[in-house]
PDB file of C-alpha atoms in Angstrom:
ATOM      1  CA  UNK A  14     -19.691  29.388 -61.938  1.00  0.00           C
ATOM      2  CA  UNK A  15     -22.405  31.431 -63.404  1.00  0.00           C
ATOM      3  CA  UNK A  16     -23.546  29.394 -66.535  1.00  0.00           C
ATOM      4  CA  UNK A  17     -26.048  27.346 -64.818  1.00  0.00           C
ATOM      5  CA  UNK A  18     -28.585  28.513 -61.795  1.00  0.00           C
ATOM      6  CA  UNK A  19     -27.846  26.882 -58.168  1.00  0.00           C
ATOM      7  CA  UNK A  20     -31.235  26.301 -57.533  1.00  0.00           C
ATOM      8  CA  UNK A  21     -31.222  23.658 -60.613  1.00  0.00           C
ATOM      9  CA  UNK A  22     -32.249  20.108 -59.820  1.00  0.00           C
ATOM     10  CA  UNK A  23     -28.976  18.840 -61.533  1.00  0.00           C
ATOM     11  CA  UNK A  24     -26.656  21.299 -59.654  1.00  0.00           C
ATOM     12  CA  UNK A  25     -23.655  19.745 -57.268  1.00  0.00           C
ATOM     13  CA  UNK A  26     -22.538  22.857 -57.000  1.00  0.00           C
ATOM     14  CA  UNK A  27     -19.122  24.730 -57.551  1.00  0.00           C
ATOM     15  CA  UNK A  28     -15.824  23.206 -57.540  1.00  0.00           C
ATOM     16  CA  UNK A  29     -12.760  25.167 -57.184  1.00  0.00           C
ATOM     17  CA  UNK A  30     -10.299  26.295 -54.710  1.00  0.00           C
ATOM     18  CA  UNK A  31     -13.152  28.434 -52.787  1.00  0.00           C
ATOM     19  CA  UNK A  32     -15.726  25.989 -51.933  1.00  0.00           C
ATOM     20  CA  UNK A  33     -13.089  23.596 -50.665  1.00  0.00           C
ATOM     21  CA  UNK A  34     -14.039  23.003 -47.031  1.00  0.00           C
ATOM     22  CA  UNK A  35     -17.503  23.585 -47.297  1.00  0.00           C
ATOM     23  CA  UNK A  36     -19.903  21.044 -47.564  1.00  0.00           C
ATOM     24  CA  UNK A  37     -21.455  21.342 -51.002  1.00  0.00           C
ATOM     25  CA  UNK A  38     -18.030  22.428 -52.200  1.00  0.00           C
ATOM     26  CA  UNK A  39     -16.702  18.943 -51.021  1.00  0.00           C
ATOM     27  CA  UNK A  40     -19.401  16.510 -52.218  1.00  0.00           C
ATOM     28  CA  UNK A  41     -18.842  18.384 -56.159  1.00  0.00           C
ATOM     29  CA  UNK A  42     -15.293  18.184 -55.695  1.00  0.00           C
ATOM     30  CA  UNK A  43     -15.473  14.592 -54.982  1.00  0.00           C
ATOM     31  CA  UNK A  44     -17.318  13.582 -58.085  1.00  0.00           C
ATOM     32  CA  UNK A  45     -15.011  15.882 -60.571  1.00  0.00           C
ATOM     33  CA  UNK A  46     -12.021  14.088 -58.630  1.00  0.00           C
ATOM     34  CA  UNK A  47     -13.820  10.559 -59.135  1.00  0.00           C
ATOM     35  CA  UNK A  48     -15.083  11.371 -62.801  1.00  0.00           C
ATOM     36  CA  UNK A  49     -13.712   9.029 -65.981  1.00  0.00           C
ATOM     37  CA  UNK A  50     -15.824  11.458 -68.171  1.00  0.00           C
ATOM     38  CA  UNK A  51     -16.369  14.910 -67.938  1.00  0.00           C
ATOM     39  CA  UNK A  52     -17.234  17.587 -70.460  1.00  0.00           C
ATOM     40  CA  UNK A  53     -15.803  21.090 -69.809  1.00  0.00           C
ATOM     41  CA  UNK A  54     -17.958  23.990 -71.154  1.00  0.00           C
ATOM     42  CA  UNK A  55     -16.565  27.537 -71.147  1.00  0.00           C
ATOM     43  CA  UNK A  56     -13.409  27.102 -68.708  1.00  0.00           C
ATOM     44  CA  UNK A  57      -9.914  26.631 -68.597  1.00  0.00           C
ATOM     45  CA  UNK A  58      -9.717  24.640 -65.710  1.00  0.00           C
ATOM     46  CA  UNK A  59      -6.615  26.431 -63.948  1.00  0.00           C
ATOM     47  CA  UNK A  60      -5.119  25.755 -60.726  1.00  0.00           C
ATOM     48  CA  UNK A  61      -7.714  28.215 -58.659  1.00  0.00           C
ATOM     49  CA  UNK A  62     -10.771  25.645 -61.079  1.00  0.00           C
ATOM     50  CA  UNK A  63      -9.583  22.233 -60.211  1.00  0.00           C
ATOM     51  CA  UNK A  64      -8.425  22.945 -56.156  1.00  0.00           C
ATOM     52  CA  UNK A  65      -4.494  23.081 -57.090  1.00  0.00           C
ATOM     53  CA  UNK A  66      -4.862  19.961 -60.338  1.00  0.00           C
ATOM     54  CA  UNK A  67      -6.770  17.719 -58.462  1.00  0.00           C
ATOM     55  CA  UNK A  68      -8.996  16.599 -61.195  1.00  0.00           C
ATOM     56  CA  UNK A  69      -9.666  15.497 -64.426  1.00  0.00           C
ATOM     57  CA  UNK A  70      -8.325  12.057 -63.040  1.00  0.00           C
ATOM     58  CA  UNK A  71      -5.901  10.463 -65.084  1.00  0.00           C
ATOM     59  CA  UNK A  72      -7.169   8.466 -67.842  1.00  0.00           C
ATOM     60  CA  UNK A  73     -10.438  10.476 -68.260  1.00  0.00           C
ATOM     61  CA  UNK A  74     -12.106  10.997 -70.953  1.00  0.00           C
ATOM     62  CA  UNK A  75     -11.908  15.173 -71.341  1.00  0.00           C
ATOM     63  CA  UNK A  76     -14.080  17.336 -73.825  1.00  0.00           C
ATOM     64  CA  UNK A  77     -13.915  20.885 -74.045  1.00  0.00           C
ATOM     65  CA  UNK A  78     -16.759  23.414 -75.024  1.00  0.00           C
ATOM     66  CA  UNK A  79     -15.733  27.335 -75.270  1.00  0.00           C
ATOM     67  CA  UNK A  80     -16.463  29.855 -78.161  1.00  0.00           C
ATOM     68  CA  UNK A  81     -14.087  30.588 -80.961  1.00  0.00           C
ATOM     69  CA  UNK A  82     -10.755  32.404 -79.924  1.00  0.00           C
ATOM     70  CA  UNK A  83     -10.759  30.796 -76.455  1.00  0.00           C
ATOM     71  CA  UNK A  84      -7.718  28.488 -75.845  1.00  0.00           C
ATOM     72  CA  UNK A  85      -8.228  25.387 -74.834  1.00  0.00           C
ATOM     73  CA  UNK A  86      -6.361  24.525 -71.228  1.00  0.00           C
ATOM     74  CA  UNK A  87      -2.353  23.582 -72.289  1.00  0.00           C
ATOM     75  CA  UNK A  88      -2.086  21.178 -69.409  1.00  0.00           C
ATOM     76  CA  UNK A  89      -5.331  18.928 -70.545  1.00  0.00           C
ATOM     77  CA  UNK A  90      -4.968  16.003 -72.904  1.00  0.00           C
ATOM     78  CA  UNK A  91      -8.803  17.009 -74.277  1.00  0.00           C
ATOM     79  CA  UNK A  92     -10.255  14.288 -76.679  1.00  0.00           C
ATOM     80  CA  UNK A  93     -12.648  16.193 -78.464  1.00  0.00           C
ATOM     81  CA  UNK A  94     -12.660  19.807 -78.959  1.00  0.00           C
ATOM     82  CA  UNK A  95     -16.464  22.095 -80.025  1.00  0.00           C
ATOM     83  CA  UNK A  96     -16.380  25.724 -80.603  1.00  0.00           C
ATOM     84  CA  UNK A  97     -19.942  26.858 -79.680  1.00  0.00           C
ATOM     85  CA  UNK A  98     -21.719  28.764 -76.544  1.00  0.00           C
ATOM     86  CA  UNK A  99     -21.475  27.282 -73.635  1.00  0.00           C
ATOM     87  CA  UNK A 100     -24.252  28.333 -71.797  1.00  0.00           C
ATOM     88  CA  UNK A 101     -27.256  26.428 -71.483  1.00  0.00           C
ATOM     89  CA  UNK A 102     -30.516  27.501 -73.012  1.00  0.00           C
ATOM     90  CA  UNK A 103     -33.340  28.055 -70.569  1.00  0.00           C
ATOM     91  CA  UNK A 104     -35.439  25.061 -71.701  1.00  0.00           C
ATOM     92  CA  UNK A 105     -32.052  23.049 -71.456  1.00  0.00           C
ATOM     93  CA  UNK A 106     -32.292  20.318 -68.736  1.00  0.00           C
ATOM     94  CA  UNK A 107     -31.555  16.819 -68.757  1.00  0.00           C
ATOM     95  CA  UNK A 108     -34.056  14.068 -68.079  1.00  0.00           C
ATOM     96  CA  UNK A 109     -33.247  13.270 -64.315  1.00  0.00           C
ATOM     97  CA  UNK A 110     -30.480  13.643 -61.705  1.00  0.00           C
ATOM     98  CA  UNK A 111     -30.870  12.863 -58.130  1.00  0.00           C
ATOM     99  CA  UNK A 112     -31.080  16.202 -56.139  1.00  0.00           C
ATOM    100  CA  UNK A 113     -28.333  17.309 -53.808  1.00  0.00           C
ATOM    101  CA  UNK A 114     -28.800  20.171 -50.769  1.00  0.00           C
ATOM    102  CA  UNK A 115     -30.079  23.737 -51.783  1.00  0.00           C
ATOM    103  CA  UNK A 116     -27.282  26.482 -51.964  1.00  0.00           C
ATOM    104  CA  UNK A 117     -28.369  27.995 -48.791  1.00  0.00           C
ATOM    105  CA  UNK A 118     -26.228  24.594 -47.390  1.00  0.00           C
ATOM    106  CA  UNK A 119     -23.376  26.010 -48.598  1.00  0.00           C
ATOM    107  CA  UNK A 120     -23.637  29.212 -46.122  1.00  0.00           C
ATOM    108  CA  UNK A 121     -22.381  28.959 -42.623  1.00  0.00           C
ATOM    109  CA  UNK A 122     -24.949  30.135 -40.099  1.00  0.00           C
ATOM    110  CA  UNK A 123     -25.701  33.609 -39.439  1.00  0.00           C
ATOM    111  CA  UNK A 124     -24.329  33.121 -35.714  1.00  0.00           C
ATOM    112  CA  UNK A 125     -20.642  31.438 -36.477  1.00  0.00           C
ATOM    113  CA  UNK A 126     -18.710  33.105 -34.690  1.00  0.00           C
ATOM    114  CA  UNK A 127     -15.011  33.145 -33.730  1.00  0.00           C
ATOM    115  CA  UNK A 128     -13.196  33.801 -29.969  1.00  0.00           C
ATOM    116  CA  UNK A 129     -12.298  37.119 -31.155  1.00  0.00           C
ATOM    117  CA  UNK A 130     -15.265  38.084 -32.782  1.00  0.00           C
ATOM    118  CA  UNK A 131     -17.947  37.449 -35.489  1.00  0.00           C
ATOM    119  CA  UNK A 132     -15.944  35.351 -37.999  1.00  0.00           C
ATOM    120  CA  UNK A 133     -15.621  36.742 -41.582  1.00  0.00           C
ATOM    121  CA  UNK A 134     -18.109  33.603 -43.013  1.00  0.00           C
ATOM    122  CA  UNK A 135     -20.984  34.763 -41.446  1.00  0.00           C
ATOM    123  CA  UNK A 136     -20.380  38.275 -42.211  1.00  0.00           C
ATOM    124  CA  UNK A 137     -20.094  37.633 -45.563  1.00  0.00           C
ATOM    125  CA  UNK A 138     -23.112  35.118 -45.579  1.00  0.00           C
ATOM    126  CA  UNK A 139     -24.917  38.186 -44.078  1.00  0.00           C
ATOM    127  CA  UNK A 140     -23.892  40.384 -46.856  1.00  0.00           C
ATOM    128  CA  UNK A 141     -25.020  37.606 -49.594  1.00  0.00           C
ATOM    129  CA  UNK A 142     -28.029  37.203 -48.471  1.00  0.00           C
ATOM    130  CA  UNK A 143     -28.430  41.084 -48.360  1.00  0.00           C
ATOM    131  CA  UNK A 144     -27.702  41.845 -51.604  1.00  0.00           C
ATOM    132  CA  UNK A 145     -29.882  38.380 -52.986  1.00  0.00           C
ATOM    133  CA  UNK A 146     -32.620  39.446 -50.948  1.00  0.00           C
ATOM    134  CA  UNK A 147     -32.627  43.284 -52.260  1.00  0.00           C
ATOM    135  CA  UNK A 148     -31.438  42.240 -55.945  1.00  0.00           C
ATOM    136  CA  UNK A 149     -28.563  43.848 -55.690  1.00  0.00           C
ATOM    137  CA  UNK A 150     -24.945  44.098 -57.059  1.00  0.00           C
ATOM    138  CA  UNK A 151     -22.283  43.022 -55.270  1.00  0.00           C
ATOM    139  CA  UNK A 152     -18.323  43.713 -55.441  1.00  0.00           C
ATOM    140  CA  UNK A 153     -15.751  41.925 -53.929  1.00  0.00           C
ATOM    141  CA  UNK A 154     -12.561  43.459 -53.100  1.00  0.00           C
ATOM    142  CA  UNK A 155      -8.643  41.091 -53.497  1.00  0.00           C
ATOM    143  CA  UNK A 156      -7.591  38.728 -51.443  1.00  0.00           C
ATOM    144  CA  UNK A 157      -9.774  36.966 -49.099  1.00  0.00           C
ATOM    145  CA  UNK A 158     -12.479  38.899 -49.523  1.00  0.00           C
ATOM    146  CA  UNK A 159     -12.969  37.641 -52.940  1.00  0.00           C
ATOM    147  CA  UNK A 160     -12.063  34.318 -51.350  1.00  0.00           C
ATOM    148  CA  UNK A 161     -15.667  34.417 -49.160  1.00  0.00           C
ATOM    149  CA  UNK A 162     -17.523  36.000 -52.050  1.00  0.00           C
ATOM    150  CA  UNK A 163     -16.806  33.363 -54.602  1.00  0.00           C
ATOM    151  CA  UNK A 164     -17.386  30.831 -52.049  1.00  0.00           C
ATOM    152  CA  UNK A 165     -20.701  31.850 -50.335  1.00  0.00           C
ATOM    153  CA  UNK A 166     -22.434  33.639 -53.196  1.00  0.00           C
ATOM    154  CA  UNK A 167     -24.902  31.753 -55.289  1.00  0.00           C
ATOM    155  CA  UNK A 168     -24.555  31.720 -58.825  1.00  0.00           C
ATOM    156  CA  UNK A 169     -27.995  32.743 -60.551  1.00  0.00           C
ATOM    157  CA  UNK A 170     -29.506  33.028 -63.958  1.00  0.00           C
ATOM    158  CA  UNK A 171     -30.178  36.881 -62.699  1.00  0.00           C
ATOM    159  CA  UNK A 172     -28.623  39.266 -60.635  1.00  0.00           C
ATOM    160  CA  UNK A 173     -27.980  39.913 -58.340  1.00  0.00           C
ATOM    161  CA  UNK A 174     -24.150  39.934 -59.951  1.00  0.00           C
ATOM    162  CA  UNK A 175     -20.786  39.307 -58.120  1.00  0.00           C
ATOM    163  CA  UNK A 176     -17.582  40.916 -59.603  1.00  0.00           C
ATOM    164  CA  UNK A 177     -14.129  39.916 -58.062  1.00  0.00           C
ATOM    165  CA  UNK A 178     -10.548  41.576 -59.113  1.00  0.00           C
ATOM    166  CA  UNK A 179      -9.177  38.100 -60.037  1.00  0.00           C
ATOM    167  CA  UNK A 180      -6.550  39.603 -61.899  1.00  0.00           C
ATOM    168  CA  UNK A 181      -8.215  42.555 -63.048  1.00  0.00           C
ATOM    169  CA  UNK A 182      -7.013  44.931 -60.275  1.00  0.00           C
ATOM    170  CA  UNK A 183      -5.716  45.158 -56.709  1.00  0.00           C
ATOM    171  CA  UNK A 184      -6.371  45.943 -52.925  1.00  0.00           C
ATOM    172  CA  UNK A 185      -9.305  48.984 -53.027  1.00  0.00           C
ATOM    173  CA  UNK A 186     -10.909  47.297 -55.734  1.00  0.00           C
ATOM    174  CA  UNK A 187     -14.397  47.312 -54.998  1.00  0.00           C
ATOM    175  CA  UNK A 188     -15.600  50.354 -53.130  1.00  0.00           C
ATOM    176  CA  UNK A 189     -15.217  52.288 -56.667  1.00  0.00           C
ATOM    177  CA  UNK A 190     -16.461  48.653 -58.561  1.00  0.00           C
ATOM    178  CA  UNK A 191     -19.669  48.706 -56.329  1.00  0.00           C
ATOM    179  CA  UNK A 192     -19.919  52.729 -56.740  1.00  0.00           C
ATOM    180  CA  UNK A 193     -19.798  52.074 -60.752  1.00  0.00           C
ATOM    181  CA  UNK A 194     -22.340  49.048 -60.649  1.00  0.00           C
ATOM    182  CA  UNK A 195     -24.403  51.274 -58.571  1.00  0.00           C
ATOM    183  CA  UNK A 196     -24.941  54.253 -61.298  1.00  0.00           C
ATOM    184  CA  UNK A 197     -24.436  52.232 -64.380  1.00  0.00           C
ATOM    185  CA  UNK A 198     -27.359  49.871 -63.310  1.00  0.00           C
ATOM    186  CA  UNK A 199     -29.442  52.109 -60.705  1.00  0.00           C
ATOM    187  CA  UNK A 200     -29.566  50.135 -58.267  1.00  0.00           C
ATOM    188  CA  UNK A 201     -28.167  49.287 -54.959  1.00  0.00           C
ATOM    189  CA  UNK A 202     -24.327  47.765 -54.295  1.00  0.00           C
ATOM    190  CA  UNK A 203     -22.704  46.197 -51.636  1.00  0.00           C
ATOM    191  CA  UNK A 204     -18.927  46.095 -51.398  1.00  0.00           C
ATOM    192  CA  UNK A 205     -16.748  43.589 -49.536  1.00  0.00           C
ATOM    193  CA  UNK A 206     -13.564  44.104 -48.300  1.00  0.00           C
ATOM    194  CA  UNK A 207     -10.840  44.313 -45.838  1.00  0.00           C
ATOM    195  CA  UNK A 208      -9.954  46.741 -43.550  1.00  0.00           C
ATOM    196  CA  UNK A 209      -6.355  47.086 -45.565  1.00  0.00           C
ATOM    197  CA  UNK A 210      -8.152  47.240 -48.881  1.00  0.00           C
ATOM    198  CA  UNK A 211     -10.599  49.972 -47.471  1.00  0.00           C
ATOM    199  CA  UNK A 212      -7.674  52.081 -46.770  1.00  0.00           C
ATOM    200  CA  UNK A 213      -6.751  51.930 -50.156  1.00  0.00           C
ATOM    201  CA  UNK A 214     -10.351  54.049 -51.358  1.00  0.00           C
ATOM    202  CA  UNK A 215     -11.810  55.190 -47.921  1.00  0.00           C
ATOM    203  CA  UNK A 216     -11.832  58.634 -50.038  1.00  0.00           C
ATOM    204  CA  UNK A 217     -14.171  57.242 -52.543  1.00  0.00           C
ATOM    205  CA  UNK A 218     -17.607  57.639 -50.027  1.00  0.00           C
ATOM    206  CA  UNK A 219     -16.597  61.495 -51.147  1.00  0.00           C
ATOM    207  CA  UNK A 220     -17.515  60.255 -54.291  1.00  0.00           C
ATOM    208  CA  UNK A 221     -20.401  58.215 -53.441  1.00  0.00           C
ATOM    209  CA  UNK A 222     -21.747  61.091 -52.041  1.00  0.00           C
ATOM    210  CA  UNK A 223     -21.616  63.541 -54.265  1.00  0.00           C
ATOM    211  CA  UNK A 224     -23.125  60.831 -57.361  1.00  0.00           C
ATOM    212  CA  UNK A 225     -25.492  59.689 -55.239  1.00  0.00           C
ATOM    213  CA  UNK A 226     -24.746  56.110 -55.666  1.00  0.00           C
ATOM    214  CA  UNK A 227     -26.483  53.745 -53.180  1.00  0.00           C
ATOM    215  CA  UNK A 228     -23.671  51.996 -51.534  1.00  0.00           C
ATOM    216  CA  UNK A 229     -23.323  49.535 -48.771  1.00  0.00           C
ATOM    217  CA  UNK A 230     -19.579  48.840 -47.720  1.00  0.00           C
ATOM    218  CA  UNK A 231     -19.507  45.741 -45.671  1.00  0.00           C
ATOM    219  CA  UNK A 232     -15.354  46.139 -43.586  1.00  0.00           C
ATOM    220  CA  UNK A 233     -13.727  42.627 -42.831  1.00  0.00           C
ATOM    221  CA  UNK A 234     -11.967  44.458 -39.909  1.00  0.00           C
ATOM    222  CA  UNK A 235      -9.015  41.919 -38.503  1.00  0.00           C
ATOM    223  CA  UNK A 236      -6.510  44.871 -38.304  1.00  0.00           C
ATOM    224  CA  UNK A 237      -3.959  43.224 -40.730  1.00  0.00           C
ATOM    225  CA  UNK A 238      -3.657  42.019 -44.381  1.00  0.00           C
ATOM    226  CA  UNK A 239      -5.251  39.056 -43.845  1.00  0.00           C
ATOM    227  CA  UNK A 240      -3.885  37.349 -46.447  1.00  0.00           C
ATOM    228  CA  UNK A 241      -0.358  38.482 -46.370  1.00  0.00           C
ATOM    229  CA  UNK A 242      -0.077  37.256 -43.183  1.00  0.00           C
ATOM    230  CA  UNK A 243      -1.587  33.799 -43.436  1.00  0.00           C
ATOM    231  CA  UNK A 244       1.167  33.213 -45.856  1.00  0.00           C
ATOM    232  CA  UNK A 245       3.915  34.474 -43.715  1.00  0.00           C
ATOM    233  CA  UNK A 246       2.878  32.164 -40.888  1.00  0.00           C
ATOM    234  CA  UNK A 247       2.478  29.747 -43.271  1.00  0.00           C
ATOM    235  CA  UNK A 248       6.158  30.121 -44.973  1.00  0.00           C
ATOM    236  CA  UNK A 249       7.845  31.584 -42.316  1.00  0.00           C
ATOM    237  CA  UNK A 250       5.758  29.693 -39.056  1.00  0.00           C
ATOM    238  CA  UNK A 251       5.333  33.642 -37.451  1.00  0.00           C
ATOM    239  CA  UNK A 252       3.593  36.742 -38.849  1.00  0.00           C
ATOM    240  CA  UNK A 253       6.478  39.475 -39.726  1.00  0.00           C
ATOM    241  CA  UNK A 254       4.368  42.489 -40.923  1.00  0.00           C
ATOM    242  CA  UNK A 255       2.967  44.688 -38.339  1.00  0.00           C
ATOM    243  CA  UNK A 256      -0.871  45.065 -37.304  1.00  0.00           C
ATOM    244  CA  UNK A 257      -3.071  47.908 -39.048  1.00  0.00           C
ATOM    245  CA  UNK A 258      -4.865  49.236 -35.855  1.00  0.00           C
ATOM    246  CA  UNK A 259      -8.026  49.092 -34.744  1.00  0.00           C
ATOM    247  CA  UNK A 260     -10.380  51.491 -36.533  1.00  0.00           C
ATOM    248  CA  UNK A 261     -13.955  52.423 -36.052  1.00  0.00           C
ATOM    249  CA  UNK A 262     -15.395  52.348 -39.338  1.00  0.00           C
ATOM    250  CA  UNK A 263     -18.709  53.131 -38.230  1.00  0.00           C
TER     251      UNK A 263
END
């Protein structure tokens, strides 16, 4: 994600754990699942990459291209191995593919909704297509927030950029990410996050203020850790940890 544009003619997509479900997610993941060839350029295919191992197939044919110093994926029986750049030049295109839906199929609709309320997809959708349409940054915060980010964004050969905390910090991640982006590229930001990750920098808009970094915080407000407790119903079959509250943000 992020070496070649979406809007390419000889795009299928993204495949990965967070465009499984969605439509273009589903029609790439079926041809990296149905591959006997494929030829891996800058990744190392972990469990979050190939939807918990479901691909190469066995008995593919696997090369690997990533610059020197990256280690090839342990768990890969790779047949030929090329230290080089990855990413494609520009002019770089092959002669044909057959064209697949534009990246604006991968979006729910603006007016999904859930019983409860506006469901997070189409919130999310709505802050993508904010921050495409304005050119601007945008930050996702942990858990499930970075979950609909990675999902619903389209990768580009410009920004706008997305930056996610996988594995590079925590719940409250990207209120002070977007406030950064904002003043290091002068330009506007849009954070994502949860209500229980906005708890964890609500104090940061002090900041915002007083740098005068152009901000938009976008709240996924279910009054829980979402995540936390889709795993407890999940393990457990009930939630255990008690509701945050309900909040106005606004």
């Amino acid at each position: 994600h992020g070496s070649l544009d979406d809007s390419s003619e000889w795009s299928l997509g993204v495949v990965g754990a967070y465009t499984a479900g969605l439509p273009r997610g589903e029609q790439a993941l079926g041809y990296a699942r149905d591959s006997d060839w494929m030829l891996i350029l800058g990744s190392t295919f972990d469990s979050v990459d190939t939807d918990g191992w479901q691909f190469p197939a066995d008995g593919a044919w696997v090369g690997w291209v990533a610059p020197a110093g990256m280690e090839p994926p342990r768990h890969l029986a790779i047949a030929a191995r090329l230290i080089g750049d990855p990413r494609l030049p520009p002019e770089g295109r092959p002669p044909s593919i057959g064209r697949t839906a534009p990246p604006s199929a991968r979006r729910p609709p603006l007016a999904w909704s859930a019983p409860a309320g506006v469901h997070p997809g189409a919130l999310v959708a709505l802050a993508v297509a904010s921050a495409e349409a304005t050119r601007s940054s945008l930050a996702a915060d942990a858990s499930f927030s970075s979950a609909w980010c990675l999902a619903l964004v389209g990768s580009r050969s410009e920004p706008p950029s997305l930056v996610a905390p996988r594995g590079l910090g925590g719940l409250g991640w990207s209120v002070p990410a977007a406030i950064g982006s904002a003043l290091a590229q002068g330009h506007r930001a849009v954070a994502v996050a949860g209500d229980g990750a906005v708890g964890y920098s609500i104090l940061e808009l002090d900041t915002a203020v007083r740098s005068g970094a152009w901000v938009t915080i976008v709240v996924l407000d279910n009054q829980l850790l979402g995540f936390q407790d889709h795993w407890e119903r999940h393990l457990y079959g009930e939630a255990l940890s008690p509701g945050l509250g309900a909040i106005d943000y606004a």
